[in-house]
Amino acid sequence: MSSSRRPTARRSRAAVLDSSDDDPIGRSGPKAYHRSRSGCFTCRLRRKKCDETRPFCQSCATYALKCVYRPPQWWATNEQRGGQRERIKGRIRQTKVMEKNCSLREYVNKIKALCEEDPATSSFGISQAMLPEPNPFAISAQGPYQRSASIPGALIGLPIEPKPEPPALPAPIIPFDINIGSGQQMFLNNNPLQNNLALSEFGTMNLAMPTPPLASNEWFANNYNPLQPFDPINLQGGFAYPNRSLSTCLQTMMPVEEKDRHLVEHFLDNFMLLIFPIVDAHQAGPARIREVFGLMQNNRAFFHCCLSVGAIHLKSSMGMEDQMDHDIMQHRYDAMSQLCRHLNKKSGYMQVIDASLALILFHCSLGEPDDYLPDVPWTSHFQGVSHLVKKLNHAPSQFNVSLIAWIDIIAATMEGATPLFSHTYRTKHLSGHTSGLQQLMGCDDRVMYLISEITCLESLRLEGLVDDMAILSHVTALTRQLDWTEPVDPRLEVPFTSGGAVVPERLTKIITALYRIAARLYLYSLLPSVDYNDLAITTWLDTMVEILKYIPAGSSGFDRCLVWPLFIAGALASPFSNFRRVLTERVVALGYLGKLGSFGKMYRVLKEVWRESGGLVPPTGDEDDSHDAAEDPDFPINTDGLIITWQLEDPPQEPERTEVPELRQVHWRDVMKRNKWNFLLL
């Protein structure tokens, strides 16, 4: 008996020694570690080691795979896991092939080389722009904004003659200078300061009244490429959406491969209804549709951009995991390859501009806050656009002028820098010329020009080129200019007729009012030692809440057009402000659209700002509310896809002590830098 037991004991000891090889400290072998049960499910499916970095582990980030730490849908059965494993293998093969082509990296490098190129060697000069109106961006092409003036240029146009007081608003706004004062004194933290800088030093030229907005038929009149006859659209009555879809019209105009047909159809029939709501309100479709169809026909980079966006929207709207990732990346790389070809040939710059602007705008309309797929940042796209505009031998289309101005001004507020074409906006503001911004995004051009000037002032402040007294003077002057944009009739009306049709004049008046308040908040935040509980800030936020009541919440409203004003207001809203609750309710009303594009990114940043400031974040009843718990390494994760049963502890016998959270002011830009968020919140 003893002899028969001895081999068994030897085998058991050998098994113990063999199992020690699985220890990561031991010898290398087929299994050199104990696989973690808290790693991401993608690594578990691939049987790879996971470093458990949140939100993306290194292994998933290397191959642009979706990294999930909660049980995904495909984890339920072995059959679903097998299908997901094959999709992951295909994505890895695609990533390796595309890395060899280096389309994304090559495009970024070419943009950098373009930015470093000497303007004297450009193939086209700005003076060659021979269209009836000179190149609207030629003014600032000679160099960056000159900071030697040390004051924003909009102060030159400070109105001297007093403006008649308009009637009171339904929800009255406290005058901006409540803590700044007027006349000979200004106030800093309620302490009087002597006003040593007379506003008359900034100039004596009266502000020119702006010219009337361009008619809707003028706005698209300057397209760079003539389009072919377009029969499916009735130019008198607009496009008949109920009778015929946009995708069926495109089939008669250009051939589309069968494998891409569903992406084209989804882009035209679904996404096209989301990207230009203000343009749609001003005109019933034909000009916009003709423009997009023409670009899809004649610009392959734009075409692949549309297909990639169609795949993204299909993935988001249908709640897919990563089934569309292959199509998204394939067309994204194809678009970049087409752009690289144009840059290599040093021709087709207008096509590069059109495609680059589409890549920026579409991603702002649809991109997710945590996009794990590789992409070119919007900053690179816009750098290329800003430099290529100076190389054109003619002016861009009016639509592109409006889009570039919109991106430039909002991008400058994101980075705290001077807009690239700030001098152009300053000149247009003083001469009363519009850029078509009101027809594109709903805000009066004059207010957008003043936001550009406020950004110039912030840039000077961040660089230490102005002291506190100068900031106070500039804030006072810019405040008066914002007052100058107030309408004579401040009454607001619901922007819909009794039949449900949108009244564009009412809508743009509401949007302009919200942008104007956001501009005041943005300007006020530049004051030294600003307090978010200040009476002026709380009153403006309450007024914004009242104005939002004119716009219905949900997908039938226009909240996705108000990303920037909602963001500025939310960033300055104290934990006790009613604005936080109202904004959260409107996010919930949007459904899945509230998670996409700039709107979803805006709310993501605001939640982090509110969390770091010590206040409570209003719950939305969504999975994202448990984001912090999911990123906690100690958070229990179900490895088998089963429901976790939480065991609540018995309540303490002693009465609970409610701890008041420590409240502090957190700047949203610091939060974005810490989280490495490079968002453009259009």
Coordinates of C-alpha atoms in Angstrom, one line a residue, residues 8-207:
T8 CA 0.7 9.6 -6.2
A9 CA 2.5 11.8 -3.7
R10 CA 5.3 12.4 -6.3
R11 CA 2.7 13.3 -8.9
S12 CA 0.9 15.7 -6.5
R13 CA 4.3 17.4 -5.6
A14 CA 5.0 17.7 -9.4
A15 CA 1.6 19.2 -9.9
V16 CA 2.3 21.8 -7.2
L17 CA 5.7 22.6 -8.8
D18 CA 4.1 22.9 -12.3
S19 CA 1.3 25.2 -10.9
S20 CA 4.0 27.5 -9.5
D21 CA 5.0 28.3 -13.0
D22 CA 1.7 30.2 -13.4
D23 CA 3.0 32.7 -10.9
P24 CA 4.2 35.9 -12.6
I25 CA 7.2 35.8 -10.4
G26 CA 8.1 32.3 -11.4
R27 CA 9.5 31.0 -14.6
S28 CA 8.1 32.0 -18.0
G29 CA 5.6 29.6 -19.5
P30 CA 2.4 29.4 -21.4
K31 CA 0.7 31.0 -18.4
A32 CA 3.0 33.3 -16.6
Y33 CA 0.4 35.0 -14.4
H34 CA -2.9 34.5 -12.7
R35 CA -5.5 36.1 -15.0
S36 CA -7.4 38.8 -13.1
R37 CA -11.1 38.5 -12.6
S38 CA -11.4 42.3 -12.6
G39 CA -9.9 42.9 -16.0
C40 CA -11.9 44.1 -19.0
F41 CA -14.1 41.6 -20.8
T42 CA -12.3 42.2 -24.1
C43 CA -9.0 41.0 -22.7
R44 CA -10.8 38.0 -21.0
L45 CA -12.3 37.0 -24.3
R46 CA -8.9 37.3 -26.0
R47 CA -7.2 35.5 -23.1
K48 CA -4.8 38.4 -22.7
K49 CA -3.4 40.1 -19.7
C50 CA -5.2 43.3 -18.8
D51 CA -3.5 46.1 -17.0
E52 CA -7.0 47.3 -15.8
T53 CA -6.4 50.9 -16.8
R54 CA -9.6 52.9 -16.9
P55 CA -11.4 53.7 -19.1
F56 CA -9.3 51.9 -21.7
C57 CA -6.7 49.3 -20.9
Q58 CA -3.4 49.4 -22.8
S59 CA -4.1 46.2 -24.8
C60 CA -7.5 47.5 -26.1
A61 CA -6.0 51.0 -26.8
T62 CA -3.2 49.5 -28.9
Y63 CA -5.7 47.8 -31.3
A64 CA -8.5 50.3 -31.0
L65 CA -10.9 47.8 -29.4
K66 CA -13.8 48.6 -27.2
C67 CA -12.8 48.2 -23.6
V68 CA -15.7 47.3 -21.3
Y69 CA -15.6 46.6 -17.6
R70 CA -19.2 45.7 -17.2
P71 CA -20.7 42.5 -18.6
P72 CA -21.5 43.3 -22.3
Q73 CA -24.3 41.8 -24.3
W74 CA -22.0 39.4 -26.2
W75 CA -20.8 37.8 -22.9
A76 CA -24.2 36.0 -22.3
T77 CA -23.6 32.8 -24.4
N78 CA -20.7 31.0 -25.9
E79 CA -22.1 31.5 -29.4
Q80 CA -22.1 35.3 -28.9
R81 CA -18.6 35.2 -27.4
G82 CA -17.4 33.3 -30.5
G83 CA -18.9 35.9 -32.8
Q84 CA -17.4 38.7 -30.9
R85 CA -14.0 37.0 -30.9
E86 CA -14.1 36.9 -34.7
R87 CA -15.0 40.5 -34.9
I88 CA -12.1 41.4 -32.7
K89 CA -9.7 39.4 -34.9
G90 CA -11.0 41.3 -37.9
R91 CA -10.6 44.6 -36.2
I92 CA -7.0 43.8 -35.2
R93 CA -6.1 42.8 -38.8
Q94 CA -7.7 46.0 -40.0
T95 CA -5.8 48.1 -37.5
K96 CA -2.4 46.5 -38.5
V97 CA -3.1 47.0 -42.2
M98 CA -4.1 50.6 -41.7
E99 CA -1.1 51.3 -39.5
K100 CA 1.1 50.2 -42.4
N101 CA -0.7 52.7 -44.7
C102 CA -0.2 55.4 -42.0
S103 CA -3.1 57.5 -43.4
L104 CA -4.0 59.2 -40.1
R105 CA -0.4 59.9 -39.1
E106 CA 0.6 61.0 -42.6
Y107 CA -2.3 63.4 -42.8
V108 CA -1.4 65.0 -39.4
N109 CA 2.3 65.3 -40.5
K110 CA 1.2 67.0 -43.8
I111 CA -0.9 69.5 -41.9
K112 CA 2.1 70.3 -39.6
A113 CA 4.3 70.8 -42.7
L114 CA 1.6 73.0 -44.2
C115 CA 1.4 75.2 -41.1
E116 CA 5.2 75.5 -41.1
E117 CA 5.3 76.4 -44.8
D118 CA 6.5 79.9 -45.7
P119 CA 3.5 82.0 -46.9
A120 CA 5.7 83.5 -49.6
T121 CA 6.1 80.1 -51.3
S122 CA 2.3 79.5 -51.5
S123 CA 1.0 78.7 -54.9
F124 CA -1.8 81.3 -54.6
G125 CA -1.7 84.7 -53.0
I126 CA -4.4 86.3 -51.1
S127 CA -4.4 89.2 -53.6
Q128 CA -5.5 86.8 -56.3
A129 CA -8.9 86.4 -54.8
M130 CA -10.9 88.0 -57.6
L131 CA -14.5 87.2 -56.6
P132 CA -16.9 90.2 -56.3
E133 CA -16.2 90.2 -52.5
P134 CA -12.6 89.8 -51.4
N135 CA -11.5 86.8 -49.5
P136 CA -13.1 87.3 -46.0
F137 CA -10.1 85.8 -44.3
A138 CA -7.4 87.7 -46.2
I139 CA -7.3 90.4 -43.5
S140 CA -5.7 88.2 -40.9
A141 CA -3.5 86.2 -43.3
Q142 CA -0.5 88.5 -42.9
G143 CA 0.1 87.2 -39.4
P144 CA -1.4 86.4 -36.0
Y145 CA -3.3 88.8 -33.9
Q146 CA -1.1 91.7 -32.9
R147 CA -1.1 91.9 -29.1
S148 CA 0.8 95.2 -29.0
A149 CA -2.4 97.1 -28.7
S150 CA -3.1 95.4 -25.4
I151 CA -6.8 96.0 -25.6
P152 CA -9.5 94.2 -27.6
G153 CA -10.2 95.9 -30.9
A154 CA -14.0 95.8 -30.3
L155 CA -13.5 98.6 -27.8
I156 CA -12.8 100.9 -30.6
G157 CA -16.4 100.8 -31.6
L158 CA -17.7 101.7 -28.2
P159 CA -20.9 103.7 -28.7
I160 CA -20.8 107.2 -27.2
E161 CA -24.3 108.3 -27.6
P162 CA -26.7 106.8 -25.0
K163 CA -29.0 104.1 -26.3
P164 CA -32.7 104.3 -25.5
E165 CA -33.7 101.9 -22.7
P166 CA -35.7 99.0 -24.1
P167 CA -38.9 97.9 -22.4
A168 CA -38.4 95.5 -19.4
L169 CA -38.0 91.8 -20.1
P170 CA -40.6 89.4 -18.9
A171 CA -37.8 88.0 -16.7
P172 CA -35.8 91.2 -15.9
I173 CA -32.0 91.0 -16.0
I174 CA -30.0 92.8 -13.4
P175 CA -27.7 95.2 -15.2
F176 CA -24.2 93.8 -15.7
D177 CA -22.5 96.6 -13.9
I178 CA -24.2 95.8 -10.6
N179 CA -20.7 95.0 -9.0
I180 CA -18.7 97.1 -11.5
G181 CA -20.4 100.4 -11.2
S182 CA -20.5 103.2 -13.7
G183 CA -19.3 106.8 -13.9
Q184 CA -16.2 107.5 -12.0
Q185 CA -16.1 104.3 -9.8
M186 CA -15.8 100.6 -10.4
F187 CA -16.1 97.9 -7.7
L188 CA -14.0 94.8 -7.1
N189 CA -15.6 92.5 -4.5
N190 CA -17.9 95.4 -3.5
N191 CA -14.9 97.7 -2.7
P192 CA -14.8 100.9 -4.8
L193 CA -11.8 101.3 -7.1
Q194 CA -10.9 104.6 -8.7
N195 CA -11.4 104.5 -12.4
N196 CA -8.2 105.9 -13.7
L197 CA -8.7 104.6 -17.3
A198 CA -11.3 106.7 -19.1
L199 CA -13.3 104.8 -21.6
S200 CA -12.8 107.6 -24.1
E201 CA -9.2 106.4 -24.5
F202 CA -10.4 103.4 -26.3
G203 CA -11.8 105.4 -29.2
T204 CA -14.5 107.8 -30.2
M205 CA -15.9 106.1 -33.3
N206 CA -19.6 105.2 -33.1
L207 CA -20.5 101.6 -33.7

